[in-house]
Every structure is written in C-alpha cells, then in structure tokens.
Amino acid sequence: MSNILTVDDNEAMRKMISHTLCLGGFVVAEAENAQIALDKMQHEYFDLIITDINMPIMDGIEFTKAVRQLSQHRTVPILVLSTEDTEDLKKTASTAGANGWVVKPFSPSDLIQKVRSVMH
C-alpha cells in the first residue's frame, strides 16, 4: 500500500483529500504546513507528496525545492494542488521539481487517477 503525504493549510481540504485517497486504497498522512511536512519526512518515507501552493510559512514551490534537497525523497513524485492554473506557475512548479498539477476543485476520481498516473 502506498503512503501519501498531503500538505495543505486548509483542514477541510486535507480531510477531503485524505478521505478520497483512503477510499482509493492509499495510506495518507496530513500536514498543515510545509515545516510540519518536512519534520514528518525526517522520520517516515512517503511514496507521493501532494502539496498546496499558497500556504503560510513556506509556499508549495519552496516546499517542493526543499523536498528535492532531501536524499530520501529526492525522486518521490510531487503533485501540486491549487486553485491557480497559469502556465507560468505550472512551469515554476515543474522547475522546482513537481511532477504534476491538479486544479481545485477536482473530482475524487480525477485525483485518484492523477495520483496513480504519477506513481507508475
């Protein structure tokens, strides 16, 4: 079973993502900001990371860059979840190391499909 970390400052969004992915057969851990996520990553390995872009403390782009500096998670797929959908932001995220993009709001089946596609 794949272990996924979701990082979003919005608790309702984290719960919705977790619920959706658990129904899809995944194990999900949650972090309310990038610093908590990085702390969790020191003690646990994740097969996929899903991050919001707009968060306090550290945004999703900076978080993605930080993850890519961790040897244990350097190649782990990272999906960005955002209400924003500009090509410039997608390119910035990709350059930082993100592997995919999901626009909020999303359907549960679309999220599960995207997660499976970047994990294989």
Short mmCIF file of C-alpha atoms in Angstrom, two decimals:
data_model
loop_
_atom_site.label_atom_id
_atom_site.label_comp_id
_atom_site.label_asym_id
_atom_site.label_seq_id
_atom_site.Cartn_x
_atom_site.Cartn_y
_atom_site.Cartn_z
CA MET A 1 0.00 0.00 0.00
CA SER A 2 1.34 3.43 -0.94
CA ASN A 3 1.98 6.04 1.72
CA ILE A 4 0.98 9.59 0.69
CA LEU A 5 1.63 12.90 2.46
CA THR A 6 -0.81 15.74 1.82
CA VAL A 7 0.24 19.28 2.74
CA ASP A 8 -2.42 21.99 2.86
CA ASP A 9 -3.19 24.73 5.38
CA ASN A 10 -6.93 24.20 4.83
CA GLU A 11 -8.11 21.44 7.17
CA ALA A 12 -11.29 20.73 5.19
CA MET A 13 -9.23 20.25 2.01
CA ARG A 14 -6.76 17.94 3.79
CA LYS A 15 -9.63 15.85 5.14
CA MET A 16 -11.28 15.64 1.71
CA ILE A 17 -8.01 14.58 0.05
CA SER A 18 -7.33 12.03 2.79
CA HIS A 19 -10.83 10.58 2.63
CA THR A 20 -10.70 10.32 -1.17
CA LEU A 21 -7.28 8.66 -1.23
CA CYS A 22 -8.14 6.27 1.62
CA LEU A 23 -11.15 5.11 -0.39
CA GLY A 24 -8.71 4.58 -3.27
CA GLY A 25 -6.65 2.22 -1.12
CA PHE A 26 -3.87 4.59 -0.07
CA VAL A 27 -2.47 5.35 3.39
CA VAL A 28 -2.48 9.12 3.98
CA ALA A 29 -0.64 11.38 6.41
CA GLU A 30 -1.52 15.06 6.74
CA ALA A 31 0.49 18.20 7.44
CA GLU A 32 -0.98 21.67 7.89
CA ASN A 33 2.13 23.41 6.61
CA ALA A 34 5.42 22.71 4.85
CA GLN A 35 7.54 22.78 8.01
CA ILE A 36 5.41 20.09 9.67
CA ALA A 37 5.61 18.08 6.44
CA LEU A 38 9.41 18.33 6.34
CA ASP A 39 9.55 17.25 10.00
CA LYS A 40 7.39 14.19 9.22
CA MET A 41 9.63 13.35 6.29
CA GLN A 42 12.63 13.07 8.62
CA HIS A 43 11.01 10.03 10.28
CA GLU A 44 8.82 8.50 7.59
CA TYR A 45 9.11 7.68 3.90
CA PHE A 46 6.33 8.75 1.54
CA ASP A 47 5.64 7.32 -1.91
CA LEU A 48 3.94 10.53 -3.08
CA ILE A 49 3.53 14.08 -1.81
CA ILE A 50 0.56 16.31 -2.60
CA THR A 51 1.05 19.98 -1.79
CA ASP A 52 -0.94 23.17 -1.98
CA ILE A 53 0.82 26.24 -3.43
CA ASN A 54 -0.50 29.07 -1.24
CA MET A 55 0.42 28.29 2.36
CA PRO A 56 1.84 30.28 5.28
CA ILE A 57 5.45 29.79 6.46
CA MET A 58 6.62 28.22 3.18
CA ASP A 59 4.69 28.04 -0.09
CA GLY A 60 4.37 24.89 -2.17
CA ILE A 61 7.13 25.90 -4.60
CA GLU A 62 9.66 26.44 -1.81
CA PHE A 63 8.48 23.24 -0.14
CA THR A 64 8.99 21.30 -3.38
CA LYS A 65 12.53 22.68 -3.65
CA ALA A 66 13.21 21.69 -0.03
CA VAL A 67 11.93 18.14 -0.64
CA ARG A 68 14.26 17.78 -3.62
CA GLN A 69 17.19 18.52 -1.29
CA LEU A 70 16.34 15.51 0.91
CA SER A 71 18.20 12.43 -0.32
CA GLN A 72 15.47 10.04 0.85
CA HIS A 73 12.71 11.93 -1.02
CA ARG A 74 14.68 13.38 -3.95
CA THR A 75 12.81 11.31 -6.55
CA VAL A 76 9.42 10.97 -4.85
CA PRO A 77 6.60 12.21 -7.11
CA ILE A 78 5.12 15.55 -6.05
CA LEU A 79 1.67 16.68 -7.14
CA VAL A 80 0.63 20.31 -6.79
CA LEU A 81 -2.98 21.03 -5.89
CA SER A 82 -4.06 24.60 -6.50
CA THR A 83 -6.95 26.83 -7.50
CA GLU A 84 -4.46 28.59 -9.75
CA ASP A 85 -3.90 27.23 -13.24
CA THR A 86 -1.49 29.56 -15.04
CA GLU A 87 1.17 28.16 -17.35
CA ASP A 88 3.83 30.30 -15.63
CA LEU A 89 3.02 28.85 -12.22
CA LYS A 90 2.93 25.31 -13.61
CA LYS A 91 6.34 25.86 -15.22
CA THR A 92 7.73 27.29 -11.96
CA ALA A 93 6.44 24.26 -10.05
CA SER A 94 7.84 21.86 -12.63
CA THR A 95 11.24 23.57 -12.50
CA ALA A 96 11.17 23.27 -8.69
CA GLY A 97 10.62 19.51 -9.07
CA ALA A 98 6.85 18.94 -9.17
CA ASN A 99 5.65 16.03 -11.32
CA GLY A 100 2.04 17.03 -11.88
CA TRP A 101 -0.74 19.54 -11.28
CA VAL A 102 -4.34 19.17 -10.13
CA VAL A 103 -6.72 22.13 -10.19
CA LYS A 104 -9.09 22.66 -7.26
CA PRO A 105 -11.93 21.89 -7.18
CA PHE A 106 -11.41 18.38 -8.52
CA SER A 107 -13.47 15.23 -8.65
CA PRO A 108 -12.38 12.33 -6.41
CA SER A 109 -11.94 10.05 -9.43
CA ASP A 110 -9.71 12.62 -11.16
CA LEU A 111 -7.50 12.90 -8.07
CA ILE A 112 -7.11 9.12 -7.74
CA GLN A 113 -6.38 8.79 -11.46
CA LYS A 114 -3.73 11.53 -11.33
CA VAL A 115 -2.12 10.01 -8.22
CA ARG A 116 -1.93 6.58 -9.87
CA SER A 117 -0.53 8.04 -13.10
CA VAL A 118 2.38 9.85 -11.40
CA MET A 119 3.19 6.88 -9.16
CA HIS A 120 3.70 4.42 -12.02
#
